[in-house]
mmCIF file of C-alpha atoms in Angstrom:
data_model
loop_
_atom_site.group_PDB
_atom_site.id
_atom_site.type_symbol
_atom_site.label_atom_id
_atom_site.label_comp_id
_atom_site.label_asym_id
_atom_site.label_seq_id
_atom_site.Cartn_x
_atom_site.Cartn_y
_atom_site.Cartn_z
ATOM 1 C CA MET Q 1 -24.627 15.650 99.220
ATOM 2 C CA ASP Q 2 -24.246 19.396 98.815
ATOM 3 C CA GLU Q 3 -21.112 20.914 97.320
ATOM 4 C CA PRO Q 4 -19.041 22.946 99.759
ATOM 5 C CA SER Q 5 -19.614 26.654 99.364
ATOM 6 C CA PRO Q 6 -16.849 28.521 97.539
ATOM 7 C CA SER Q 7 -14.356 30.401 99.640
ATOM 8 C CA ASN Q 8 -13.838 34.130 99.503
ATOM 9 C CA HIS Q 9 -10.676 33.374 97.539
ATOM 10 C CA ASP Q 10 -12.764 31.642 94.867
ATOM 11 C CA HIS Q 11 -15.089 34.641 94.656
ATOM 12 C CA ALA Q 12 -12.118 36.980 94.322
ATOM 13 C CA ALA Q 13 -10.621 34.817 91.569
ATOM 14 C CA ASP Q 14 -13.955 34.710 89.737
ATOM 15 C CA ARG Q 15 -14.278 38.481 90.044
ATOM 16 C CA THR Q 16 -10.746 39.006 88.781
ATOM 17 C CA ALA Q 17 -11.371 36.699 85.826
ATOM 18 C CA GLU Q 18 -14.625 38.523 85.019
ATOM 19 C CA GLN Q 19 -12.821 41.870 85.207
ATOM 20 C CA ALA Q 20 -10.089 40.611 82.881
ATOM 21 C CA VAL Q 21 -12.605 39.410 80.294
ATOM 22 C CA ALA Q 22 -14.616 42.634 80.501
ATOM 23 C CA PHE Q 23 -11.438 44.723 80.260
ATOM 24 C CA GLY Q 24 -10.262 42.788 77.197
ATOM 25 C CA THR Q 25 -13.637 43.161 75.521
ATOM 26 C CA ALA Q 26 -13.707 46.883 76.290
ATOM 27 C CA ARG Q 27 -10.226 47.342 74.781
ATOM 28 C CA GLU Q 28 -11.325 45.432 71.674
ATOM 29 C CA LEU Q 29 -14.372 47.684 71.332
ATOM 30 C CA ILE Q 30 -12.274 50.837 71.689
ATOM 31 C CA SER Q 31 -9.830 49.476 69.096
ATOM 32 C CA ALA Q 32 -12.713 48.817 66.707
ATOM 33 C CA VAL Q 33 -13.987 52.374 67.248
ATOM 34 C CA ILE Q 34 -10.500 53.736 66.521
ATOM 35 C CA ALA Q 35 -10.336 51.643 63.348
ATOM 36 C CA ALA Q 36 -13.767 52.881 62.272
ATOM 37 C CA TYR Q 37 -12.541 56.440 62.707
ATOM 38 C CA SER Q 38 -9.515 55.617 60.546
ATOM 39 C CA GLY Q 39 -11.851 54.543 57.777
ATOM 40 C CA ARG Q 40 -13.866 57.714 58.096
ATOM 41 C CA VAL Q 41 -10.710 59.855 58.107
ATOM 42 C CA SER Q 42 -9.522 58.284 54.859
ATOM 43 C CA ALA Q 43 -12.897 59.068 53.279
ATOM 44 C CA ALA Q 44 -13.243 62.586 54.671
ATOM 45 C CA ALA Q 45 -14.345 65.165 52.139
ATOM 46 C CA SER Q 46 -12.456 68.128 53.592
ATOM 47 C CA ALA Q 47 -9.511 69.067 55.748
ATOM 48 C CA GLN Q 48 -11.907 70.357 58.400
ATOM 49 C CA GLU Q 49 -13.777 67.055 58.517
ATOM 50 C CA THR Q 50 -10.474 65.179 58.686
ATOM 51 C CA GLU Q 51 -9.278 67.286 61.613
ATOM 52 C CA LYS Q 52 -12.597 66.890 63.460
ATOM 53 C CA LEU Q 53 -12.477 63.112 63.043
ATOM 54 C CA LEU Q 54 -8.834 62.939 64.115
ATOM 55 C CA VAL Q 55 -9.584 64.902 67.289
ATOM 56 C CA GLU Q 56 -12.450 62.530 68.084
ATOM 57 C CA GLN Q 57 -10.286 59.498 67.316
ATOM 58 C CA ARG Q 58 -7.476 60.750 69.568
ATOM 59 C CA ALA Q 59 -9.893 60.852 72.496
ATOM 60 C CA TYR Q 60 -10.539 57.124 72.047
ATOM 61 C CA VAL Q 61 -6.814 56.411 71.690
ATOM 62 C CA THR Q 62 -6.258 58.199 74.995
ATOM 63 C CA GLU Q 63 -9.153 56.362 76.623
ATOM 64 C CA ARG Q 64 -7.749 53.006 75.500
ATOM 65 C CA ARG Q 65 -4.268 53.930 76.751
ATOM 66 C CA ASP Q 66 -5.554 55.021 80.153
ATOM 67 C CA LEU Q 67 -8.023 52.173 80.703
ATOM 68 C CA THR Q 68 -7.087 49.727 83.452
ATOM 69 C CA PRO Q 69 -8.720 46.437 84.490
ATOM 70 C CA GLY Q 70 -9.900 48.019 87.747
ATOM 71 C CA ASP Q 71 -11.880 50.776 85.989
ATOM 72 C CA ASP Q 72 -15.141 48.880 86.478
ATOM 73 C CA GLU Q 73 -17.442 51.842 85.809
ATOM 74 C CA VAL Q 74 -15.589 52.915 82.672
ATOM 75 C CA VAL Q 75 -15.406 49.339 81.388
ATOM 76 C CA ALA Q 76 -19.147 48.915 82.014
ATOM 77 C CA ARG Q 77 -19.899 52.164 80.147
ATOM 78 C CA ILE Q 78 -17.784 51.065 77.191
ATOM 79 C CA LEU Q 79 -19.454 47.655 77.070
ATOM 80 C CA ARG Q 80 -22.880 49.306 77.255
ATOM 81 C CA ASP Q 81 -22.388 52.237 74.867
ATOM 82 C CA TYR Q 82 -19.678 51.398 72.345
ATOM 83 C CA PRO Q 83 -21.422 48.664 70.356
ATOM 84 C CA GLU Q 84 -24.003 51.256 69.276
ATOM 85 C CA LEU Q 85 -21.286 53.869 68.675
ATOM 86 C CA LEU Q 86 -19.446 51.388 66.494
ATOM 87 C CA ARG Q 87 -22.611 50.644 64.500
ATOM 88 C CA ARG Q 88 -23.197 54.369 63.942
ATOM 89 C CA LEU Q 89 -19.599 54.937 62.827
ATOM 90 C CA ARG Q 90 -19.712 52.020 60.425
ATOM 91 C CA ASP Q 91 -23.109 53.076 59.044
ATOM 92 C CA ALA Q 92 -21.834 56.625 58.490
ATOM 93 C CA ALA Q 93 -18.898 55.250 56.490
ATOM 94 C CA GLN Q 94 -21.181 53.527 53.996
#
């Protein structure tokens, strides 16, 4: 016997749960990027490099602050692009 098809409510709940997981993962990625910048700032060779890195880091702090669970396109971009960004930042620190 076939299972009854899920209701629209079930689809909405699944979508909301997926958005919440994606949002949480995106925030974690942004936090990791911010932390990677902190490491680079502490190792900066000059005041100019420090200032440049701090400006870049502040942009991610602002992005994390402004991110909401409904920002599907922004969350998708973060999930797509930030793992590579994080790798580059960590590689540059070594």
